[in-house]
XYZ file of C-alpha atoms in Angstrom:
305
model
C -74.986 -58.936 60.519
C -76.024 -61.943 62.626
C -73.870 -60.738 65.543
C -75.736 -57.419 65.584
C -79.119 -59.106 65.210
C -78.389 -61.462 68.114
C -77.829 -58.521 70.437
C -81.363 -57.253 69.780
C -80.226 -53.751 70.735
C -80.924 -51.780 67.569
C -83.119 -51.479 64.509
C -81.218 -52.664 61.454
C -81.971 -51.761 57.849
C -80.130 -53.346 54.925
C -79.765 -50.989 51.970
C -79.704 -52.812 48.670
C -80.011 -51.982 44.992
C -83.431 -52.419 43.433
C -82.048 -55.120 41.125
C -79.967 -56.938 43.754
C -80.432 -60.668 44.318
C -78.892 -60.486 47.790
C -80.730 -62.077 50.718
C -80.811 -60.930 54.340
C -81.690 -62.142 57.821
C -85.446 -62.349 58.379
C -85.281 -59.798 61.204
C -83.618 -57.131 59.061
C -85.659 -54.512 57.243
C -84.684 -54.077 53.580
C -84.643 -50.716 51.794
C -84.299 -50.892 48.004
C -82.519 -47.864 46.559
C -81.333 -46.397 43.279
C -77.832 -44.997 43.633
C -78.570 -42.576 40.804
C -81.393 -41.104 42.890
C -79.812 -39.729 46.109
C -83.224 -39.101 47.664
C -83.818 -42.859 47.879
C -80.583 -43.255 49.847
C -81.407 -40.378 52.161
C -84.863 -41.793 52.851
C -83.428 -45.234 53.647
C -80.884 -43.775 56.068
C -83.142 -41.426 57.982
C -83.664 -42.352 61.623
C -80.396 -44.302 61.861
C -77.431 -43.311 64.025
C -74.769 -45.468 62.389
C -74.029 -46.767 58.914
C -71.921 -49.797 57.960
C -70.773 -49.723 54.332
C -69.856 -52.997 52.635
C -69.513 -53.143 48.885
C -67.609 -54.874 46.135
C -64.243 -53.493 45.050
C -65.809 -53.430 41.585
C -68.572 -51.023 42.593
C -68.644 -47.991 40.251
C -66.199 -45.252 41.266
C -67.763 -42.720 43.591
C -70.431 -45.068 44.972
C -69.197 -44.870 48.556
C -68.988 -41.069 48.311
C -72.662 -40.978 47.241
C -73.619 -43.033 50.278
C -71.563 -40.830 52.604
C -73.204 -37.652 51.315
C -76.642 -39.232 51.688
C -75.786 -40.276 55.252
C -74.833 -36.698 56.108
C -78.117 -35.438 54.653
C -80.046 -38.059 56.640
C -78.451 -37.110 59.963
C -76.286 -40.210 60.441
C -73.519 -39.471 62.950
C -71.128 -42.454 62.710
C -69.933 -44.510 59.736
C -67.951 -47.726 59.420
C -66.654 -47.208 55.871
C -65.865 -49.892 53.348
C -62.563 -51.087 54.839
C -62.838 -54.703 56.117
C -59.541 -55.748 54.616
C -55.903 -54.754 54.698
C -54.821 -51.368 55.938
C -51.263 -51.279 57.170
C -49.399 -48.758 55.041
C -50.604 -46.207 52.518
C -47.994 -47.536 50.093
C -49.450 -51.046 49.954
C -53.012 -49.754 49.773
C -52.193 -47.346 46.949
C -50.422 -50.167 45.068
C -53.637 -52.197 45.070
C -56.876 -50.234 45.413
C -55.584 -46.671 45.170
C -56.216 -43.630 47.383
C -60.030 -43.740 47.213
C -60.597 -45.071 50.714
C -58.510 -42.336 52.304
C -60.464 -39.758 50.309
C -63.764 -41.203 51.523
C -62.607 -41.129 55.134
C -61.731 -37.457 54.675
C -65.184 -36.855 53.165
C -66.851 -38.321 56.263
C -64.922 -35.951 58.503
C -65.525 -32.898 56.315
C -69.255 -33.729 56.302
C -69.365 -33.437 60.096
C -69.589 -37.165 60.835
C -67.241 -39.601 62.575
C -65.869 -42.910 61.335
C -64.300 -46.106 62.596
C -62.538 -48.388 60.129
C -62.072 -52.099 60.712
C -58.849 -53.665 59.482
C -59.196 -57.438 59.662
C -56.994 -58.769 56.873
C -58.397 -60.905 54.102
C -61.333 -63.147 55.060
C -59.911 -66.578 55.794
C -62.714 -68.865 54.571
C -63.239 -66.829 51.416
C -59.537 -66.516 50.639
C -58.518 -70.108 51.317
C -61.419 -71.562 49.323
C -61.075 -69.113 46.424
C -58.820 -70.709 43.774
C -55.474 -68.931 43.836
C -56.274 -66.174 46.341
C -54.110 -67.555 49.125
C -52.346 -69.700 46.528
C -54.450 -72.846 46.979
C -56.810 -74.682 44.667
C -58.281 -77.223 47.049
C -60.368 -79.070 44.469
C -57.354 -79.565 42.186
C -54.958 -80.178 45.107
C -52.629 -77.432 43.893
C -50.446 -75.116 45.984
C -48.620 -72.065 44.672
C -46.284 -70.732 47.323
C -45.333 -67.091 46.996
C -41.545 -67.300 47.308
C -40.985 -69.838 50.105
C -44.498 -69.535 51.516
C -43.195 -68.298 54.852
C -44.310 -64.642 54.843
C -46.800 -64.148 57.666
C -50.016 -62.142 57.406
C -53.051 -61.420 59.573
C -56.329 -62.969 58.471
C -59.833 -63.144 59.987
C -62.898 -65.352 59.765
C -66.332 -63.967 58.953
C -67.710 -64.706 62.449
C -64.864 -62.789 64.111
C -65.380 -59.767 61.841
C -69.110 -59.750 62.565
C -68.471 -59.989 66.283
C -65.954 -57.129 66.115
C -68.441 -54.878 64.302
C -71.124 -55.658 66.883
C -68.762 -55.011 69.797
C -67.588 -51.667 68.411
C -71.036 -50.321 67.544
C -72.454 -51.443 70.897
C -69.989 -49.305 72.842
C -71.205 -46.164 74.598
C -70.137 -43.130 72.616
C -68.472 -41.291 75.511
C -67.476 -42.053 79.113
C -70.229 -41.568 81.703
C -68.023 -39.111 83.613
C -64.355 -38.361 84.260
C -64.069 -41.423 86.545
C -65.392 -43.803 83.881
C -62.412 -45.634 82.325
C -64.442 -48.175 80.327
C -63.986 -48.567 76.588
C -66.102 -46.207 74.468
C -66.716 -45.660 70.779
C -64.732 -42.440 71.025
C -61.633 -44.596 71.516
C -62.039 -45.453 67.816
C -63.008 -41.955 66.697
C -61.724 -41.343 63.152
C -59.243 -44.212 63.303
C -58.860 -47.926 62.641
C -59.591 -50.871 64.882
C -57.331 -53.847 64.143
C -58.507 -57.425 64.644
C -57.251 -60.808 63.489
C -58.225 -64.444 63.883
C -54.831 -65.855 62.949
C -51.250 -64.823 62.261
C -49.894 -67.332 59.785
C -48.064 -68.099 56.555
C -49.049 -70.138 53.528
C -47.039 -72.984 55.030
C -49.214 -72.845 58.151
C -52.365 -72.872 56.018
C -51.038 -75.874 54.100
C -50.417 -77.851 57.282
C -53.992 -77.209 58.392
C -55.330 -78.138 54.950
C -53.456 -81.418 54.936
C -54.783 -82.204 58.402
C -58.391 -81.470 57.447
C -58.238 -83.320 54.100
C -56.239 -86.258 55.503
C -53.579 -85.772 52.824
C -49.792 -85.511 52.629
C -47.403 -83.436 50.524
C -47.418 -86.205 47.909
C -51.137 -85.673 47.299
C -50.598 -82.050 46.236
C -48.971 -80.386 43.235
C -46.707 -77.853 44.951
C -44.756 -75.113 43.156
C -43.358 -71.688 43.956
C -43.501 -68.255 42.293
C -41.679 -65.094 43.420
C -44.341 -62.806 44.863
C -43.046 -59.677 43.149
C -42.927 -61.461 39.786
C -46.510 -62.724 40.268
C -47.618 -59.212 41.208
C -46.060 -57.536 38.157
C -47.516 -60.109 35.748
C -50.952 -59.633 37.287
C -50.665 -55.848 37.003
C -49.912 -56.127 33.293
C -52.843 -58.503 32.818
C -55.144 -56.130 34.683
C -54.069 -53.190 32.510
C -54.874 -55.269 29.432
C -58.459 -55.579 30.640
C -58.445 -58.851 32.570
C -60.675 -58.144 35.534
C -59.817 -61.439 37.224
C -56.190 -60.316 37.543
C -57.142 -57.759 40.200
C -57.403 -60.451 42.879
C -53.848 -61.590 42.135
C -52.603 -58.016 42.367
C -54.423 -57.436 45.638
C -53.421 -60.615 47.432
C -49.881 -60.965 46.155
C -48.916 -57.436 47.180
C -49.449 -58.302 50.832
C -47.161 -61.328 50.647
C -44.041 -59.454 49.524
C -41.175 -61.056 51.481
C -39.769 -59.068 54.359
C -42.163 -56.118 54.016
C -44.842 -57.307 56.458
C -47.473 -55.359 54.503
C -50.080 -57.938 55.506
C -48.832 -58.308 59.077
C -50.552 -55.242 60.483
C -50.350 -56.435 64.098
C -46.614 -55.763 63.971
C -47.043 -52.020 63.553
C -50.487 -51.414 65.006
C -51.158 -54.141 67.551
C -54.526 -55.886 67.817
C -57.785 -54.915 69.519
C -59.004 -58.498 69.992
C -58.555 -58.568 73.750
C -59.850 -55.028 74.238
C -63.057 -55.935 72.376
C -63.432 -59.279 74.126
C -63.138 -61.302 70.932
C -62.855 -65.088 71.287
C -59.835 -67.118 70.260
C -60.489 -69.302 67.225
C -59.418 -72.729 66.062
C -57.454 -72.767 62.805
C -58.442 -76.284 61.746
C -62.135 -75.515 62.286
C -61.795 -72.392 60.123
C -59.981 -74.413 57.452
C -62.792 -76.966 57.466
C -65.278 -74.126 56.979
C -63.249 -72.968 53.956
C -63.272 -76.473 52.471
C -67.046 -76.713 52.870
C -67.481 -73.251 51.379
C -65.600 -74.325 48.269
C -67.678 -77.506 47.994
C -70.937 -75.560 48.372
C -70.808 -73.946 44.941
C -70.054 -70.551 46.478
C -67.517 -69.622 43.823
C -69.636 -70.641 40.854
C -72.266 -68.144 42.043
C -69.838 -65.497 43.262
C -70.121 -63.207 40.244
C -73.931 -63.224 40.511
C -73.967 -61.583 43.947
C -75.019 -57.964 44.218
C-alpha cells in the first residue's frame, strides 16, 4: 500500500476483520467489518471507485465472493481480485488452489463491474526466507533442489508488486479521445497484467544466497528430490489433514520440469516496461529475504490476520 500512499492521489481505506491484529500505514483509514454481516462490508466500501482484495489462501470458502457482492452493492466499479501469485495455465491453478478464482472473476463481470488481475509469481523475499518454500532453509543451511534445480520461474519482490498496483490503478480509465494512444486502465479490462522482478531457477537463487552469506557449497547440506514425487507426497499429506502441506503442493507444482508452469513470461510476456517498473537487483532482494527470516517473521506468520 505504501506505493499508493506515496502518490497522494486517492483516499485509501483498509478493510479488516474486527478481531484482526493487522497494522496499517498511519495515513490509511481503517474500517473494521464482520464478514457475516454484509452491511458492514457495504458501508466500508461506499464512496470508493476501486477495490483491491488481498487475503490468505486459508480464508473461509466464499469470503471473496462476499466481498465482491458487497462491492457491487456499494457502487464500486473496478476490482483487483485476490490473484497476486501464479496464473499461467488453468491446469496448474486447478491442481493447486482449484477453480475458485476463475469463478470469482466471473462473478465480478456478472455483477456489472470490471476487474484487473495481477500475476506476479510467488513473492521472492517471502518465498526464499520461508523454510522449504523455494527449497531453502537459510538458518539451517539446507537446500532441497527440485530435480536438478534448473527449472526457471518468474518471481517478484513486494516493492515491485506494490508499484505495479499503484501504476495500474493510477491509469486513466479510457483514452481522452481517438488520438490519445497512452496506456489506460481499459487496456487491462477483465484480464491479467503480468509482472516479474526476476526470471531464475533455484540454482540462481543459491548462487545469490552464497554471495550474500559469504558461503560456499561446502557450507550447505544440498540434496535433490523429484518435483513430481514431492508434489504427490504433499498432496497425500494435505488430504490427511496436514495444513502445512499445502505450501509444498502449491510451490512444487510450479517447478515441474519442462512444463514452464511458473514461467508465465514465456506465454504471456511481461508488462514491466509498459508500466514503467524499475529493474531490480537480485542480491539486494536476497539480502532482504535473509533479514526477513532473521526478523522473526515466520514465527509470527500464523498470527497474522
